[in-house]
Coordinates of C-alpha atoms in Angstrom, one line a residue:
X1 CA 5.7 48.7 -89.8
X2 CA 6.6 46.8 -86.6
X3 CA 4.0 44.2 -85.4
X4 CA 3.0 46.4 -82.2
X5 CA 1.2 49.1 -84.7
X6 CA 0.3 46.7 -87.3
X7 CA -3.3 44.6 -87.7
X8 CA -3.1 41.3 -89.6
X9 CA -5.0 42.3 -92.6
X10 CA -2.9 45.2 -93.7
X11 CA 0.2 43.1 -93.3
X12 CA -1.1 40.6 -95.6
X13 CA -0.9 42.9 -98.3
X14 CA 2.6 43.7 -98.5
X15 CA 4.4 40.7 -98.0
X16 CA 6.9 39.8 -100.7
X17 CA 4.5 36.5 -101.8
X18 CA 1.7 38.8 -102.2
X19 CA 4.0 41.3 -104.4
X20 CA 4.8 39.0 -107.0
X21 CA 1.5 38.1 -107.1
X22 CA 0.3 41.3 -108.1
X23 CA 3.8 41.3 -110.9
X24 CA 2.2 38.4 -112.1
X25 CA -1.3 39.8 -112.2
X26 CA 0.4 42.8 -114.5
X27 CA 2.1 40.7 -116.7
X28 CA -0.2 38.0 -117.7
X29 CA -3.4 41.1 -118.3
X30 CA -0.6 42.9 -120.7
X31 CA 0.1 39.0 -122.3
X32 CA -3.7 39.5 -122.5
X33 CA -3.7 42.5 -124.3
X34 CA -0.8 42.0 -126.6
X35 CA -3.2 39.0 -127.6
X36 CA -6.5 41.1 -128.3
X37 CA -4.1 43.1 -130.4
X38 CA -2.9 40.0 -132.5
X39 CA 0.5 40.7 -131.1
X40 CA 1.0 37.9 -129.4
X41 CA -0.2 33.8 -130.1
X42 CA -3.4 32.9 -127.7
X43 CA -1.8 29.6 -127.1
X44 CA 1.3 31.2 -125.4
X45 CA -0.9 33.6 -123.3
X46 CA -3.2 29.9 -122.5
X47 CA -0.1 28.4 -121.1
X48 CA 1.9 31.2 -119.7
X49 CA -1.0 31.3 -117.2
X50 CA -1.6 27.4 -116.6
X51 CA 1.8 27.5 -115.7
X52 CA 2.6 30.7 -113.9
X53 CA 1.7 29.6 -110.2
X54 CA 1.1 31.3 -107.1
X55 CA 4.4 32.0 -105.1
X56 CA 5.6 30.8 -101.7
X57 CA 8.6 32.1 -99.5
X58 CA 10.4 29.3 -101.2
X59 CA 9.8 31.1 -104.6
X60 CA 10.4 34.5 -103.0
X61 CA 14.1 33.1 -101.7
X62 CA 14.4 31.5 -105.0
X63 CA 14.0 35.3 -107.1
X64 CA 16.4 37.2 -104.4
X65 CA 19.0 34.8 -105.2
X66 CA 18.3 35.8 -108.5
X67 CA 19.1 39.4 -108.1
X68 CA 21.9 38.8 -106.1
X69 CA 23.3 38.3 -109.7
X70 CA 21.1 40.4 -111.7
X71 CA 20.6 43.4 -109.4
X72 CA 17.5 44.1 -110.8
X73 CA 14.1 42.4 -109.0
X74 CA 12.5 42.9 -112.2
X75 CA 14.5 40.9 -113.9
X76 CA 15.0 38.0 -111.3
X77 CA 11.2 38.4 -111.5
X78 CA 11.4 37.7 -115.1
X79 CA 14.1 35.2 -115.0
X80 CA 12.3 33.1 -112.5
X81 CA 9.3 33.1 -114.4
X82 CA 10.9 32.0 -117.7
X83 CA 12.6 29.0 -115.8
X84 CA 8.8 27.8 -114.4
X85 CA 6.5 28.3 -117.6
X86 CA 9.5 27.9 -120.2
X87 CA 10.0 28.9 -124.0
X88 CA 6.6 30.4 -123.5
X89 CA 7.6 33.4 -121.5
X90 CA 9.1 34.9 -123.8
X91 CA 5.9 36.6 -124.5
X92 CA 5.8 38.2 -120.7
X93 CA 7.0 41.8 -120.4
X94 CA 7.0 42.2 -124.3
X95 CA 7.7 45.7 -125.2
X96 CA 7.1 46.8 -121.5
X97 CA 9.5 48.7 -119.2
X98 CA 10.1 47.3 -115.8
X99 CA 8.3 50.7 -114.3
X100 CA 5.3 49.2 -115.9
X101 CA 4.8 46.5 -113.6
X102 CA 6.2 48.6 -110.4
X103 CA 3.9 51.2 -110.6
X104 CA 0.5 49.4 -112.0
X105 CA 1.2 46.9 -109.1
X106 CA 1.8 49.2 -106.5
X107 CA -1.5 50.8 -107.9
X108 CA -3.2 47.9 -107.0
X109 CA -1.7 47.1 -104.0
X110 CA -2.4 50.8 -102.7
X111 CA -6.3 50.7 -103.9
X112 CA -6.7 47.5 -102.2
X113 CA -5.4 49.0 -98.8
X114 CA -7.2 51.8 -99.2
X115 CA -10.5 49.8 -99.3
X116 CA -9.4 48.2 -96.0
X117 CA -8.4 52.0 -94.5
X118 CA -12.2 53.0 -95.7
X119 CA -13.7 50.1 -94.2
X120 CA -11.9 51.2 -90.6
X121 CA -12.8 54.6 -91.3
X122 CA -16.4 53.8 -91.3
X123 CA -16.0 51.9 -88.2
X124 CA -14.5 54.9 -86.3
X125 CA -17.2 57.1 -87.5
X126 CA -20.5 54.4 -86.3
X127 CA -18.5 55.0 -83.3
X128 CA -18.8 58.6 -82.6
X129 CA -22.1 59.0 -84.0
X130 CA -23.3 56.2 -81.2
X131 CA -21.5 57.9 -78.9
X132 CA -22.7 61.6 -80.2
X133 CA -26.4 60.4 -79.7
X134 CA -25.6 59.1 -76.4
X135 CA -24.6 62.6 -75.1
X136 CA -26.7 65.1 -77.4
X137 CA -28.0 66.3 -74.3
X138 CA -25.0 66.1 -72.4
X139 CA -24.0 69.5 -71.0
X140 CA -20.4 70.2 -70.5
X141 CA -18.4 73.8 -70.7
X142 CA -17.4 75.0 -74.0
X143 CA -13.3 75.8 -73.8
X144 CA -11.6 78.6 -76.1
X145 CA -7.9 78.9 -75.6
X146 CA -8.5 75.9 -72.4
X147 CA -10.6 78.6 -70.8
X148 CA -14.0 78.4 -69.7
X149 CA -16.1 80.0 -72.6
X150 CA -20.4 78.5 -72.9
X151 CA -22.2 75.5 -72.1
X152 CA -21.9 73.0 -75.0
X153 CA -22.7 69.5 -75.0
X154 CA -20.4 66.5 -75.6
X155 CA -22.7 65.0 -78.0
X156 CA -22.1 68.5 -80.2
X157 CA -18.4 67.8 -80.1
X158 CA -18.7 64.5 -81.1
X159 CA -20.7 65.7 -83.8
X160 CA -17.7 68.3 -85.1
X161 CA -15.5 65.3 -85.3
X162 CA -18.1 62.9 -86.9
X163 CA -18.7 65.7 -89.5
X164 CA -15.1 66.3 -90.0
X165 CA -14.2 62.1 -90.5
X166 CA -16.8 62.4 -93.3
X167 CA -14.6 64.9 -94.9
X168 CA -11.8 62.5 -94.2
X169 CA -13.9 60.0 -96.5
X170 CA -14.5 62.3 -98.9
X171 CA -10.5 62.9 -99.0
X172 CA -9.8 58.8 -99.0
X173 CA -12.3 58.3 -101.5
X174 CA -11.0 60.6 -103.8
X175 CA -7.4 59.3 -103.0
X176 CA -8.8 55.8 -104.3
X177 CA -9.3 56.8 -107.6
X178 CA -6.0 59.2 -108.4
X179 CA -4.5 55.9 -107.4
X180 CA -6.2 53.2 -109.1
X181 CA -4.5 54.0 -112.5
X182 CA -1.9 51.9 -114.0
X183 CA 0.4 52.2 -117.2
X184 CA 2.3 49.8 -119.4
X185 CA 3.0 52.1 -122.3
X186 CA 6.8 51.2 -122.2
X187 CA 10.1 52.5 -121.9
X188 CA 9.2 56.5 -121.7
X189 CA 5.8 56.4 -122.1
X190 CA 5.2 56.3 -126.0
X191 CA 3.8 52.8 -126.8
X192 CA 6.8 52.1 -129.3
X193 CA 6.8 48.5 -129.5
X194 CA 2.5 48.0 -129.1
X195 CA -0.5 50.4 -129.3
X196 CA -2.4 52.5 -125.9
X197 CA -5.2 49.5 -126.6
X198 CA -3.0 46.9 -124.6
X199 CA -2.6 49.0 -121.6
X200 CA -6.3 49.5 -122.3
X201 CA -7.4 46.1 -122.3
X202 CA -4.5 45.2 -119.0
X203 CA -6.6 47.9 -117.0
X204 CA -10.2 46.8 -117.7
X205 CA -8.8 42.9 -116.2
X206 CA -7.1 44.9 -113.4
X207 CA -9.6 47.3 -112.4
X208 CA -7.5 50.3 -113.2
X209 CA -8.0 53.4 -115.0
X210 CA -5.4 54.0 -118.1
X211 CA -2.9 56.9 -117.2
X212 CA -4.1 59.2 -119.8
X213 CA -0.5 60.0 -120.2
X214 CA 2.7 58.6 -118.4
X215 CA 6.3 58.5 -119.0
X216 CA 8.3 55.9 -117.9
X217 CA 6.4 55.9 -114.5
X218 CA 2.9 57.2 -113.4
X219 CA 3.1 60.9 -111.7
X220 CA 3.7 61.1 -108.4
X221 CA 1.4 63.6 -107.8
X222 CA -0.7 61.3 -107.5
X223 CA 1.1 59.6 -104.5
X224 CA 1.5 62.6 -103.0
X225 CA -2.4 62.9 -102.6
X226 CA -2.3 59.2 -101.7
X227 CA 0.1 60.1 -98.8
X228 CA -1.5 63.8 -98.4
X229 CA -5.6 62.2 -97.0
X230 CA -3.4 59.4 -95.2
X231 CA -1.7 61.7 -93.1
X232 CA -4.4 64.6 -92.9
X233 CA -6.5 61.4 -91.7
X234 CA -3.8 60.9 -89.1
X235 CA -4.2 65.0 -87.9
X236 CA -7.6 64.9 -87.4
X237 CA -7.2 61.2 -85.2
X238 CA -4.7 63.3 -83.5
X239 CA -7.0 66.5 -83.0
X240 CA -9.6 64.1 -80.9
X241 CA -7.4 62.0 -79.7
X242 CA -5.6 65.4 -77.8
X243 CA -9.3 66.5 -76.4
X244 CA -9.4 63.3 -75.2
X245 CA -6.5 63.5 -73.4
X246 CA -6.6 66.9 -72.3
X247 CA -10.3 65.7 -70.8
X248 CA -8.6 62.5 -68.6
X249 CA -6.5 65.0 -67.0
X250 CA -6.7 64.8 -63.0
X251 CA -8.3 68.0 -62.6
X252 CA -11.2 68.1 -65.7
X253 CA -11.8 64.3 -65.9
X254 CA -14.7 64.5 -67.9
X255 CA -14.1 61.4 -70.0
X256 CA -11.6 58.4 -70.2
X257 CA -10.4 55.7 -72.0
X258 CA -11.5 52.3 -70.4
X259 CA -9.5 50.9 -67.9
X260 CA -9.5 47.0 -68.0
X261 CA -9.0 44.1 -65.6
X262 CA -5.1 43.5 -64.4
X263 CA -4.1 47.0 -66.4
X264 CA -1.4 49.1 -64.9
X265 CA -0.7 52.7 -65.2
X266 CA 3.0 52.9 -64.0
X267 CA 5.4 50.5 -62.6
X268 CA 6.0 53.1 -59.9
X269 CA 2.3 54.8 -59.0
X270 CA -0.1 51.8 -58.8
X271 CA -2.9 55.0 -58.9
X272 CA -2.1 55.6 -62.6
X273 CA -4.6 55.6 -64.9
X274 CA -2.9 57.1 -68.0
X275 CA -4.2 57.9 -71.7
X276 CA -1.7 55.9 -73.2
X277 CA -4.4 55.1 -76.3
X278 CA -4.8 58.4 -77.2
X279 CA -1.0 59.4 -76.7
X280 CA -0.2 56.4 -79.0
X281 CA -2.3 57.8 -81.8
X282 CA -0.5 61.4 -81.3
X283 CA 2.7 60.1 -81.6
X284 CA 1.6 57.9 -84.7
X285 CA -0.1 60.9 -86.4
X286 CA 3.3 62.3 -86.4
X287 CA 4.8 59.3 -88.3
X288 CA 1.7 59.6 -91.2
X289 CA 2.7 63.4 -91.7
X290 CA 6.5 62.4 -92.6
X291 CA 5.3 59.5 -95.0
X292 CA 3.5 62.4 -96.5
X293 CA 6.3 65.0 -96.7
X294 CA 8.4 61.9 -98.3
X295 CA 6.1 61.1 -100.7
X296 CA 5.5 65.1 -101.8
X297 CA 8.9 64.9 -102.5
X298 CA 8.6 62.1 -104.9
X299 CA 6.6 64.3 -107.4
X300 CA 10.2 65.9 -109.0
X301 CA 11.8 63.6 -111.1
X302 CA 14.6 63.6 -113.5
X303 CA 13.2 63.6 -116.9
X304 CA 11.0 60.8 -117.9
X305 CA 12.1 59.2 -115.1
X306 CA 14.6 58.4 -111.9
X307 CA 14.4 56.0 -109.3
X308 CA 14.9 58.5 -106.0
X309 CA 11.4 57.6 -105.4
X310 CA 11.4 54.2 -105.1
X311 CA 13.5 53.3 -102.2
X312 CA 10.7 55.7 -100.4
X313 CA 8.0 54.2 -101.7
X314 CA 9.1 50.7 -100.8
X315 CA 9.3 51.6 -97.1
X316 CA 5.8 54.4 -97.0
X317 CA 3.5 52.2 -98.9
X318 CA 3.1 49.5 -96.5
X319 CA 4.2 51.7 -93.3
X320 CA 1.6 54.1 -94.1
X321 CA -1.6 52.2 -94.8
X322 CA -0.9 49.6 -92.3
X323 CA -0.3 52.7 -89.8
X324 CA -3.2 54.4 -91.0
X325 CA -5.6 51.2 -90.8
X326 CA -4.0 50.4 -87.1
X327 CA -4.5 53.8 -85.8
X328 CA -8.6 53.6 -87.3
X329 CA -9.4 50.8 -85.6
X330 CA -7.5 51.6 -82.2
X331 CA -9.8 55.5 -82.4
X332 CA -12.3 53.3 -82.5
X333 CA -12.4 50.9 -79.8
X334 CA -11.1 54.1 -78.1
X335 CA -14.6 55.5 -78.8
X336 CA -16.5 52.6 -78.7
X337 CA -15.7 52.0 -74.8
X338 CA -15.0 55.7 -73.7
X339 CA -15.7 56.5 -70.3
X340 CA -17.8 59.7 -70.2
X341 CA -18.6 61.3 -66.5
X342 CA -21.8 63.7 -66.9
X343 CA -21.9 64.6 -63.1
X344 CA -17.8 65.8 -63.9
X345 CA -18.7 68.2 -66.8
X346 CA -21.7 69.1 -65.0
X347 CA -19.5 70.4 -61.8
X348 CA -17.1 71.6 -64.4
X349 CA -19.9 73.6 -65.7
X350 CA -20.6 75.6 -62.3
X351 CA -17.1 75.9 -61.5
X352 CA -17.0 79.3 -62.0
X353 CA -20.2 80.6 -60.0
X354 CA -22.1 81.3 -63.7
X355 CA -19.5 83.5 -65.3
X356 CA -20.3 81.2 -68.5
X357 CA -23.8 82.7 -68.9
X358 CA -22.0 86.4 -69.2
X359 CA -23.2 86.7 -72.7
X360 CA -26.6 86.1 -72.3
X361 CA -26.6 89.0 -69.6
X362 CA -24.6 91.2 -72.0
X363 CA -26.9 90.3 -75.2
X364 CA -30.2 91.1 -72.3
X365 CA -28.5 94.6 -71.6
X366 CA -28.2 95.6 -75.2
X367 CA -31.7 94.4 -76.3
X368 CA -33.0 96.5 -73.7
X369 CA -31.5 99.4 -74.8
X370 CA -28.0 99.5 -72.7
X371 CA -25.0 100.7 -75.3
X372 CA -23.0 97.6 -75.4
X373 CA -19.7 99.0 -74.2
X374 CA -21.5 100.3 -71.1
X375 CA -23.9 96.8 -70.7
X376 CA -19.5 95.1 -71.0
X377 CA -18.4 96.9 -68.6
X378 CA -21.5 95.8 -65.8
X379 CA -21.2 92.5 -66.9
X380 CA -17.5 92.0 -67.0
X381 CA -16.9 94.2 -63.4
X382 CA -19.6 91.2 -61.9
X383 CA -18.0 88.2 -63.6
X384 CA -14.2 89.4 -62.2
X385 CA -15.7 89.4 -58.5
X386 CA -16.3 85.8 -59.1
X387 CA -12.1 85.4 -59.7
X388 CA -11.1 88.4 -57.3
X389 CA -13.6 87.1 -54.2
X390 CA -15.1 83.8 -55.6
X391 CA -18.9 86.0 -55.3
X392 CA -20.9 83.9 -57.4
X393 CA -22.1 85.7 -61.0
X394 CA -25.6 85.3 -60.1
X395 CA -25.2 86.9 -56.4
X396 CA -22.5 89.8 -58.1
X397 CA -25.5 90.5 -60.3
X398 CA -28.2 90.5 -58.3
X399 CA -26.0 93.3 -55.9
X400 CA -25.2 95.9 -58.8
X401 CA -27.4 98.9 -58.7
X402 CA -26.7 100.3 -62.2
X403 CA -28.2 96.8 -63.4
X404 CA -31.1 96.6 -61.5
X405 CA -32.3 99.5 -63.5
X406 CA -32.1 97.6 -66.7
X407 CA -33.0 93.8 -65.3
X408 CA -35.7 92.5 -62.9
X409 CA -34.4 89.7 -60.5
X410 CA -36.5 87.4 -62.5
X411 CA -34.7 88.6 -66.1
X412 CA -31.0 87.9 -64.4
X413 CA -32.1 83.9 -63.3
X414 CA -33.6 83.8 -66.9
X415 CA -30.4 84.2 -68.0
X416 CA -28.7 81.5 -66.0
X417 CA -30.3 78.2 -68.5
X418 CA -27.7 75.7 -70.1
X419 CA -31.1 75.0 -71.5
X420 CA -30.7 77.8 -73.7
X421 CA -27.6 77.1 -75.4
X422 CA -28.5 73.6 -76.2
X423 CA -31.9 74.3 -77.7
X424 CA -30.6 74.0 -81.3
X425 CA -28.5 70.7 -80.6
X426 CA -31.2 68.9 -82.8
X427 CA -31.3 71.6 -85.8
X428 CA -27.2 70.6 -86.1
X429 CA -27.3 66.6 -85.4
X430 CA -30.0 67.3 -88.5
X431 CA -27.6 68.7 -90.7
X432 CA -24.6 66.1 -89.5
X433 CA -26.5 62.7 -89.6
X434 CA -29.8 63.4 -91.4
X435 CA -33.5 62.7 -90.1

């Protein structure tokens, strides 16, 4: 991922020094095993890690020099390694196929990011919930196909979106564990050369879960779900990060994002103030969904194995959770300094002299005994003078003669509370955030 949608942390991760770290991680817990299973001399295991070393760029430079001639990383990998530790190496990669390593260190390497991803995640979602209590109360107008529909308040949509990243969790956590498996059961899966209790004993030191079954690589079904909460994540960022736009618009400008000192808009309209945060996200949303689509095409290999998917894999595992972390944390310092503007929803609310409360009047009609095509047809005649000759909904009411023999004066302005639509706003934060 380039450096403008990438945070430090995430980077970290997939550099080539930290790869071969992870290759060396998978080797030495299988040297590990093969020695639990008297397959392999302690002593050899004793020095093989005294002398394996961490790895620098100098190291990394060293290995693709390696491959130049070997055209194998793997095996520069190996070949490296047997030059720094000596006769003793011998004992690394006994028995194992080279997808062993690949795909129990990209295992690791994706659970790893995945705990950063679910770290951001919970950031974002402190975010909206602060900002959810903030504007329980706030009263804006409900929209249903961008039209005017009922009074809602912003802390209610906030609450949708806080329930709907807890899902998001729920996806990611679940994600975590089909991921956190390993394998080194050899060449097509069938322990040939050692028995399942290496790979066993490799996972319990690497904090994986034993494939209960692999061929020569792990499923990758299993990536595909990866990939699948990473970019379903990415939608729903996407889903608020559109309201949020569509409510900075000239004409609603019911909320922001925060416009800082020395920031410009446009380098032609010094007036600009532009949701360039939120269209950001958008466009990144659309790069998680293609990772996805990439990585659901992985799941069909050849046999016990190809390697069509690695090329992909390669490019999606670091672009995707270093996107997916980036676009968390920008959602929410989005969130966390969102400009709201109560008096704007408020004027947004009575824009349309009352139509809003038309349900109410219709629900009165029936409950009073009015058959509700007839009580539709009142209502709806009173709420169109508003559009055809801007008569307020209240006034239009008051004026109709076939209603006033259903509803008092003092039953119509009953009708006309945002109060009313609000009063269960505490029954739902309930059920979203608990007591």
């Amino acid at each position: 991922m380039i450096p403008r949608y990438a945070r430090a942390e995430l980077v970290a991760l997939w550099t080539p020094e930290e790869r071969l770290r992870r290759w060396r991680d998978v080797e030495l817990a299988a040297l590990e095993g093969l020695v639990e299973a008297q397959l392999a001399p302690r002593e050899a295991l004793e020095r093989c890690r005294a002398k394996a070393g961490d790895f620098d760029a100098a190291d990394v430079t060293a290995i693709d020099e390696i491959e130049k001639t070997t055209k194998h990383d793997v095996i520069a990998f190996l070949t490296f390694m047997e030059r720094r530790i000596g006769p003793d190496a011998r004992w690394l990669h006994w028995g194992m196929t080279s997808s062993d390593v690949l795909d129990t260190s990209l295992s690791l390497l994706l659970r790893d990011a995945m705990d950063r991803i679910l770290a951001g995640l919970e950031r974002a979602r402190a975010a909206v919930k602060r900002r959810a209590l903030e504007h329980k109360l706030t009263p804006m107008v409900g929209r249903s196909h961008g039209i005017h529909a009922e009074p809602i308040s912003f802390g209610h949509k906030l609450a949708i979106w806080y329930d709907e990243l807890g899902r998001a969790k729920t996806r990611l956590e679940a994600a975590r564990r089909t991921i956190a498996v390993g394998k080194i059961s050899g060449a097509v899966g069938t322990f040939a050369h050692f028995p399942p209790l290496v790979e066993e004993h490799a996972m319990r030191l690497l904090g994986l879960t034993p494939a209960p079954a692999s061929s020569q690589v792990l499923q990758r079904d299993r990536h595909a779900e990866y990939f699948g909460a990473l970019a379903l994540l990415g939608n729903s960022i996407e889903k608020f990060a559109v309201e949020i736009r569509h409510l900075q618009r000239t004409e609603v400008r019911e909320a922001e994002e925060a416009f800082t000192a020395g920031q410009k808009g446009s380098s032609a309209m010094p007036h600009k103030r532009n949701p360039i945060l939120s269209e950001n996200l958008t466009g990144l949303a659309r790069l998680l969904r293609g990772y996805a689509m990439t990585a659901w095409e992985n799941v069909p290999l050849w046999h016990e194995r190809d390697i069509s998917h690695s090329s992909v894999e390669r490019v999606i595992g670091p672009d995707a959770t270093v996107l997916a972390d980036f676009m968390l944390h920008r959602f929410a310092g989005l969130m966390e300094q969102l400009t709201v503007y109560p008096e704007a929803m408020q004027k947004n609310l009575d824009l349309l002299g009352g139509v809003v409360h038309s349900q109410r009047v219709l629900l009165e009609l029936a409950r009073r005994g009015v058959d509700r095509q007839e009580a539709y047809v009142y209502v709806q005649r009173n709420a169109m003078r508003f559009f055809e000759t801007g008569t307020p909904f209240k006034a239009a009411l008051l004026a109709d003669a076939d209603l006033a023999r259903h509803l008092s004066a003092q039953d119509i302005e009953a009708c006309f509370s945002a109060g009313h639509h609000l009063r269960h706003v505490d029954a739902i934060f309930a059920r979203v955030f608990g007591d």
